Tab-separated table of C-alpha atoms and ligand atoms in Angstrom:
chain	number	residue	atom	x	y	z
A	1	UNK	CA	76.518	101.458	111.834
A	2	UNK	CA	74.998	99.887	108.596
A	3	UNK	CA	76.786	97.776	107.037
A	4	UNK	CA	78.306	97.572	103.307
A	5	UNK	CA	80.002	94.803	101.353
A	6	UNK	CA	82.837	95.516	98.771
A	7	UNK	CA	83.224	93.061	96.263
A	8	UNK	CA	87.021	91.822	96.557
A	9	UNK	CA	88.445	88.815	98.707
A	10	UNK	CA	92.019	90.768	97.881
A	11	UNK	CA	92.466	92.305	101.653
A	12	UNK	CA	94.316	95.478	100.101
A	13	UNK	CA	91.918	96.973	98.833
A	14	UNK	CA	89.937	96.421	100.802
A	15	UNK	CA	92.257	97.897	103.586
A	16	UNK	CA	92.667	100.902	101.036
A	17	UNK	CA	88.744	101.376	100.927
A	18	UNK	CA	88.504	100.933	104.594
A	19	UNK	CA	91.253	104.010	105.535
A	20	UNK	CA	89.298	105.918	101.906
A	21	UNK	CA	85.972	105.881	104.110
A	22	UNK	CA	87.028	106.090	107.590
A	23	UNK	CA	85.377	109.133	108.249
A	24	UNK	CA	81.947	107.631	106.999
A	25	UNK	CA	79.720	105.537	109.909
A	26	UNK	CA	79.577	102.004	107.537
A	27	UNK	CA	80.940	99.087	108.624
A	28	UNK	CA	82.845	97.873	105.277
A	29	UNK	CA	82.801	93.804	104.875
A	30	UNK	CA	84.290	92.009	102.395
A	31	UNK	CA	83.680	88.611	100.131
A	32	UNK	CA	85.250	86.553	103.214
A	33	UNK	CA	82.583	87.866	105.073
A	34	UNK	CA	80.287	85.998	103.043
A	35	UNK	CA	80.533	82.413	102.932
A	36	UNK	CA	79.725	80.627	99.520
A	37	UNK	CA	79.680	83.154	97.515
A	38	UNK	CA	80.460	82.213	93.859
A	39	UNK	CA	82.206	85.042	91.901
A	40	UNK	CA	80.628	86.207	88.616
A	41	UNK	CA	82.533	85.941	85.503
A	42	UNK	CA	83.646	89.278	84.040
A	43	UNK	CA	82.189	88.782	81.102
A	44	UNK	CA	80.733	92.771	80.550
A	45	UNK	CA	81.680	94.412	77.752
A	46	UNK	CA	83.283	97.888	79.333
A	47	UNK	CA	84.317	99.074	82.836
A	48	UNK	CA	80.866	100.280	84.242
A	49	UNK	CA	79.330	96.647	82.824
A	50	UNK	CA	82.062	94.999	84.777
A	51	UNK	CA	81.468	96.833	88.006
A	52	UNK	CA	77.858	96.166	87.613
A	53	UNK	CA	77.726	92.799	87.175
A	54	UNK	CA	80.036	92.072	90.766
A	55	UNK	CA	77.930	95.169	92.594
A	56	UNK	CA	74.489	93.550	91.831
A	57	UNK	CA	75.934	89.867	91.726
A	58	UNK	CA	77.395	90.506	95.928
A	59	UNK	CA	74.496	92.463	97.302
A	60	UNK	CA	71.955	89.840	96.117
A	61	UNK	CA	73.962	87.330	97.268
A	62	UNK	CA	74.482	89.005	100.884
A	63	UNK	CA	71.281	89.983	101.441
A	64	UNK	CA	73.574	93.886	101.848
A	65	UNK	CA	74.654	97.449	99.999
A	66	UNK	CA	77.387	96.560	98.404
A	67	UNK	CA	80.403	98.088	95.754
A	68	UNK	CA	82.732	96.737	92.843
A	69	UNK	CA	84.864	98.284	91.026
A	70	UNK	CA	86.585	97.731	87.627
A	71	UNK	CA	89.749	99.323	86.228
A	72	UNK	CA	92.592	99.311	83.651
A	73	UNK	CA	94.573	101.282	81.780
A	74	UNK	CA	93.704	102.850	77.986
A	75	UNK	CA	96.673	103.594	75.371
A	76	UNK	CA	95.346	105.601	72.544
A	77	UNK	CA	97.347	104.568	69.993
A	78	UNK	CA	96.496	100.938	70.630
A	79	UNK	CA	92.739	101.378	69.856
A	80	UNK	CA	92.696	101.381	73.717
A	81	UNK	CA	93.620	98.285	74.720
A	82	UNK	CA	94.090	96.626	76.997
A	83	UNK	CA	91.216	98.320	78.632
A	84	UNK	CA	89.120	95.721	80.504
A	85	UNK	CA	91.216	93.012	79.244
A	86	UNK	CA	93.991	94.811	81.385
A	87	UNK	CA	94.804	91.663	83.994
A	88	UNK	CA	94.325	89.624	81.530
A	89	UNK	CA	97.196	90.810	78.542
A	90	UNK	CA	99.469	88.433	79.477
A	91	UNK	CA	100.722	85.671	81.960
A	92	UNK	CA	102.488	88.402	84.685
A	93	UNK	CA	102.997	92.450	85.555
A	94	UNK	CA	106.496	92.551	83.873
A	95	UNK	CA	105.218	90.813	80.383
A	96	UNK	CA	102.291	92.310	80.694
A	97	UNK	CA	104.411	95.768	80.532
A	98	UNK	CA	106.576	94.044	78.059
A	99	UNK	CA	103.588	93.705	75.466
A	100	UNK	CA	101.862	97.042	76.036
A	101	UNK	CA	105.580	98.439	74.517
A	102	UNK	CA	106.274	96.365	72.308
A	103	UNK	CA	103.108	97.323	70.530
A	104	UNK	CA	104.017	101.071	71.462
A	105	UNK	CA	107.198	99.973	69.121
A	106	UNK	CA	107.632	103.264	66.868
A	107	UNK	CA	104.970	104.663	67.856
A	108	UNK	CA	104.827	108.430	68.540
A	109	UNK	CA	101.601	108.587	70.386
A	110	UNK	CA	101.992	106.811	73.491
A	111	UNK	CA	98.967	108.506	75.520
A	112	UNK	CA	97.580	106.881	78.071
A	113	UNK	CA	94.601	106.714	80.684
A	114	UNK	CA	94.108	105.170	83.574
A	115	UNK	CA	90.533	104.219	84.565
A	116	UNK	CA	88.973	102.922	87.720
A	117	UNK	CA	84.673	102.237	88.309
A	118	UNK	CA	83.172	102.020	91.190
A	119	UNK	CA	79.483	100.472	91.115
A	120	UNK	CA	76.803	100.359	94.120
A	121	UNK	CA	74.506	97.706	94.157
A	122	UNK	CA	71.237	98.421	96.998
A	123	UNK	CA	67.717	96.011	97.363
A	124	UNK	CA	68.550	94.106	93.160
A	125	UNK	CA	69.789	97.489	91.562
A	126	UNK	CA	72.652	99.352	90.316
A	127	UNK	CA	72.049	102.669	92.823
A	128	UNK	CA	75.089	104.461	90.996
A	129	UNK	CA	78.346	104.269	89.191
A	130	UNK	CA	81.480	106.293	89.768
A	131	UNK	CA	84.342	106.656	87.316
A	132	UNK	CA	87.912	108.210	87.890
A	133	UNK	CA	90.454	108.928	85.135
A	134	UNK	CA	94.146	109.996	85.036
A	135	UNK	CA	95.898	110.843	82.158
A	136	UNK	CA	99.783	110.343	81.501
A	137	UNK	CA	101.918	108.898	79.235
A	138	UNK	CA	103.405	105.620	79.015
A	139	UNK	CA	107.638	105.611	78.540
A	140	UNK	CA	110.395	103.490	77.038
A	141	UNK	CA	111.543	102.141	79.889
A	142	UNK	CA	109.928	100.465	82.913
A	143	UNK	CA	110.602	102.758	86.260
A	144	UNK	CA	110.588	102.715	90.345
A	145	UNK	CA	109.124	99.219	92.461
A	146	UNK	CA	106.180	100.605	93.906
A	147	UNK	CA	102.635	99.926	92.930
A	148	UNK	CA	101.902	97.125	90.487
A	149	UNK	CA	100.666	96.779	87.345
A	150	UNK	CA	101.497	98.217	84.318
A	151	UNK	CA	102.510	101.641	87.369
A	152	UNK	CA	106.272	101.446	86.076
A	153	UNK	CA	105.733	102.744	82.412
A	154	UNK	CA	102.992	105.183	83.544
A	155	UNK	CA	103.664	109.017	83.924
A	156	UNK	CA	101.125	110.946	84.733
A	157	UNK	CA	100.696	114.456	83.590
A	158	UNK	CA	102.402	117.493	85.432
A	159	UNK	CA	104.660	115.033	86.987
A	160	UNK	CA	108.240	113.633	85.761
A	161	UNK	CA	107.865	110.089	87.781
A	162	UNK	CA	105.905	106.994	87.192
A	163	UNK	CA	103.284	105.524	89.500
A	164	UNK	CA	105.627	103.226	90.314
A	165	UNK	CA	108.531	106.018	91.639
A	166	UNK	CA	105.728	108.169	93.301
A	167	UNK	CA	105.235	106.775	97.027
A	168	UNK	CA	101.892	105.361	97.775
A	169	UNK	CA	100.232	107.923	99.528
A	170	UNK	CA	101.179	109.841	96.649
A	171	UNK	CA	100.088	108.096	93.695
A	172	UNK	CA	96.222	107.121	95.983
A	173	UNK	CA	95.818	111.681	96.155
A	174	UNK	CA	96.057	111.682	92.356
A	175	UNK	CA	94.190	107.957	90.724
A	176	UNK	CA	92.100	106.696	88.979
A	177	UNK	CA	90.974	104.765	91.966
A	178	UNK	CA	91.121	107.541	94.808
A	179	UNK	CA	89.191	110.090	92.170
A	180	UNK	CA	86.567	107.281	91.590
A	181	UNK	CA	86.278	106.766	95.399
A	182	UNK	CA	85.872	110.328	96.123
A	183	UNK	CA	82.461	110.487	94.137
A	184	UNK	CA	81.532	107.159	96.298
A	185	UNK	CA	82.145	109.447	98.735
A	186	UNK	CA	80.032	112.661	98.625
A	187	UNK	CA	77.488	109.900	96.996
A	188	UNK	CA	77.588	107.622	100.885
A	189	UNK	CA	77.409	111.404	102.204
A	190	UNK	CA	73.732	112.434	100.263
A	191	UNK	CA	72.291	109.680	100.208
A	192	UNK	CA	73.439	107.743	103.675
A	193	UNK	CA	69.729	108.927	105.539
A	194	UNK	CA	68.293	107.180	102.324
A	195	UNK	CA	70.578	103.839	103.249
A	196	UNK	CA	69.374	104.474	106.938
A	197	UNK	CA	66.090	105.254	106.868
A	198	UNK	CA	65.552	102.560	104.198
A	199	UNK	CA	67.360	99.388	106.104
A	200	UNK	CA	67.819	100.973	109.915
A	201	UNK	CA	70.941	99.276	110.972
A	202	UNK	CA	72.286	96.053	110.626
B	1	IMP	P1	91.254	94.852	88.921
B	1	IMP	O1	89.739	96.074	88.379
B	1	IMP	O2	91.627	94.668	89.799
B	1	IMP	O3	90.746	94.158	87.941
B	1	IMP	O4	92.467	95.099	87.695
B	1	IMP	C1	92.703	95.710	85.928
B	1	IMP	C2	94.259	94.831	85.727
B	1	IMP	O5	93.737	95.904	85.552
B	1	IMP	C3	95.305	95.547	86.977
B	1	IMP	O6	95.672	93.563	86.500
B	1	IMP	C4	96.485	96.378	86.427
B	1	IMP	O7	97.236	94.879	85.658
B	1	IMP	C5	95.595	97.467	85.281
B	1	IMP	N1	95.605	98.340	86.799
B	1	IMP	C6	94.896	99.307	87.406
B	1	IMP	N2	94.950	99.714	88.428
B	1	IMP	C7	95.575	99.760	88.136
B	1	IMP	C8	96.894	101.264	88.820
B	1	IMP	O8	96.398	101.716	89.893
B	1	IMP	N3	98.371	100.291	88.671
B	1	IMP	C9	98.906	99.803	87.875
B	1	IMP	N4	98.171	98.691	87.087
B	1	IMP	C10	96.650	99.283	87.150
């Protein structure tokens, strides 16, 4: 079976990826399986650049195909902030939400989208980069306890619940991450024979 490294230490993310890719002939490793690895600085200027540099660094270090993701929230009225700085917008999740709500106070336009980009690296190059997006609005006050990050203030289009009010399985059907993963699966299914031929099995 071919191996691929998910460039994360986050066991929740790893579990999610293992479930999403369960039908593939792939053994999914994580950075915990690559002792001594040091994560590169996320100094890209787009989700794509950050996902690319994380995937390439992991693939090169581990000498295996690897994929990495980068994600965040873009708020239209804030010139798409926090964007790639979503995780660094304030100290913790409640403070990050608070900052967004303050910055949006008095603004009519509350449109926003979550973005997730997953890049796949192999043999020293990026072989694919896949983007998932979900559009919605930022509500006035946090609602719900599920999920993480900005979920309590993000209401996806077509729903009257925030991401934090949806059951995790419901969110995982429609989320930016799920959409990017769907594209990765299509790619992996198409390219699997190429990976097998070039690499053999490990
Ligand atoms: P990273 O891709 O793990 O670096 O996450 C970037 C940041 O974007 C997270 O720390 C969250 O603040 C935000 N974010 C990304 N995806 C989601 C999501 O599905 N719900 C809520 N916040 C998210």
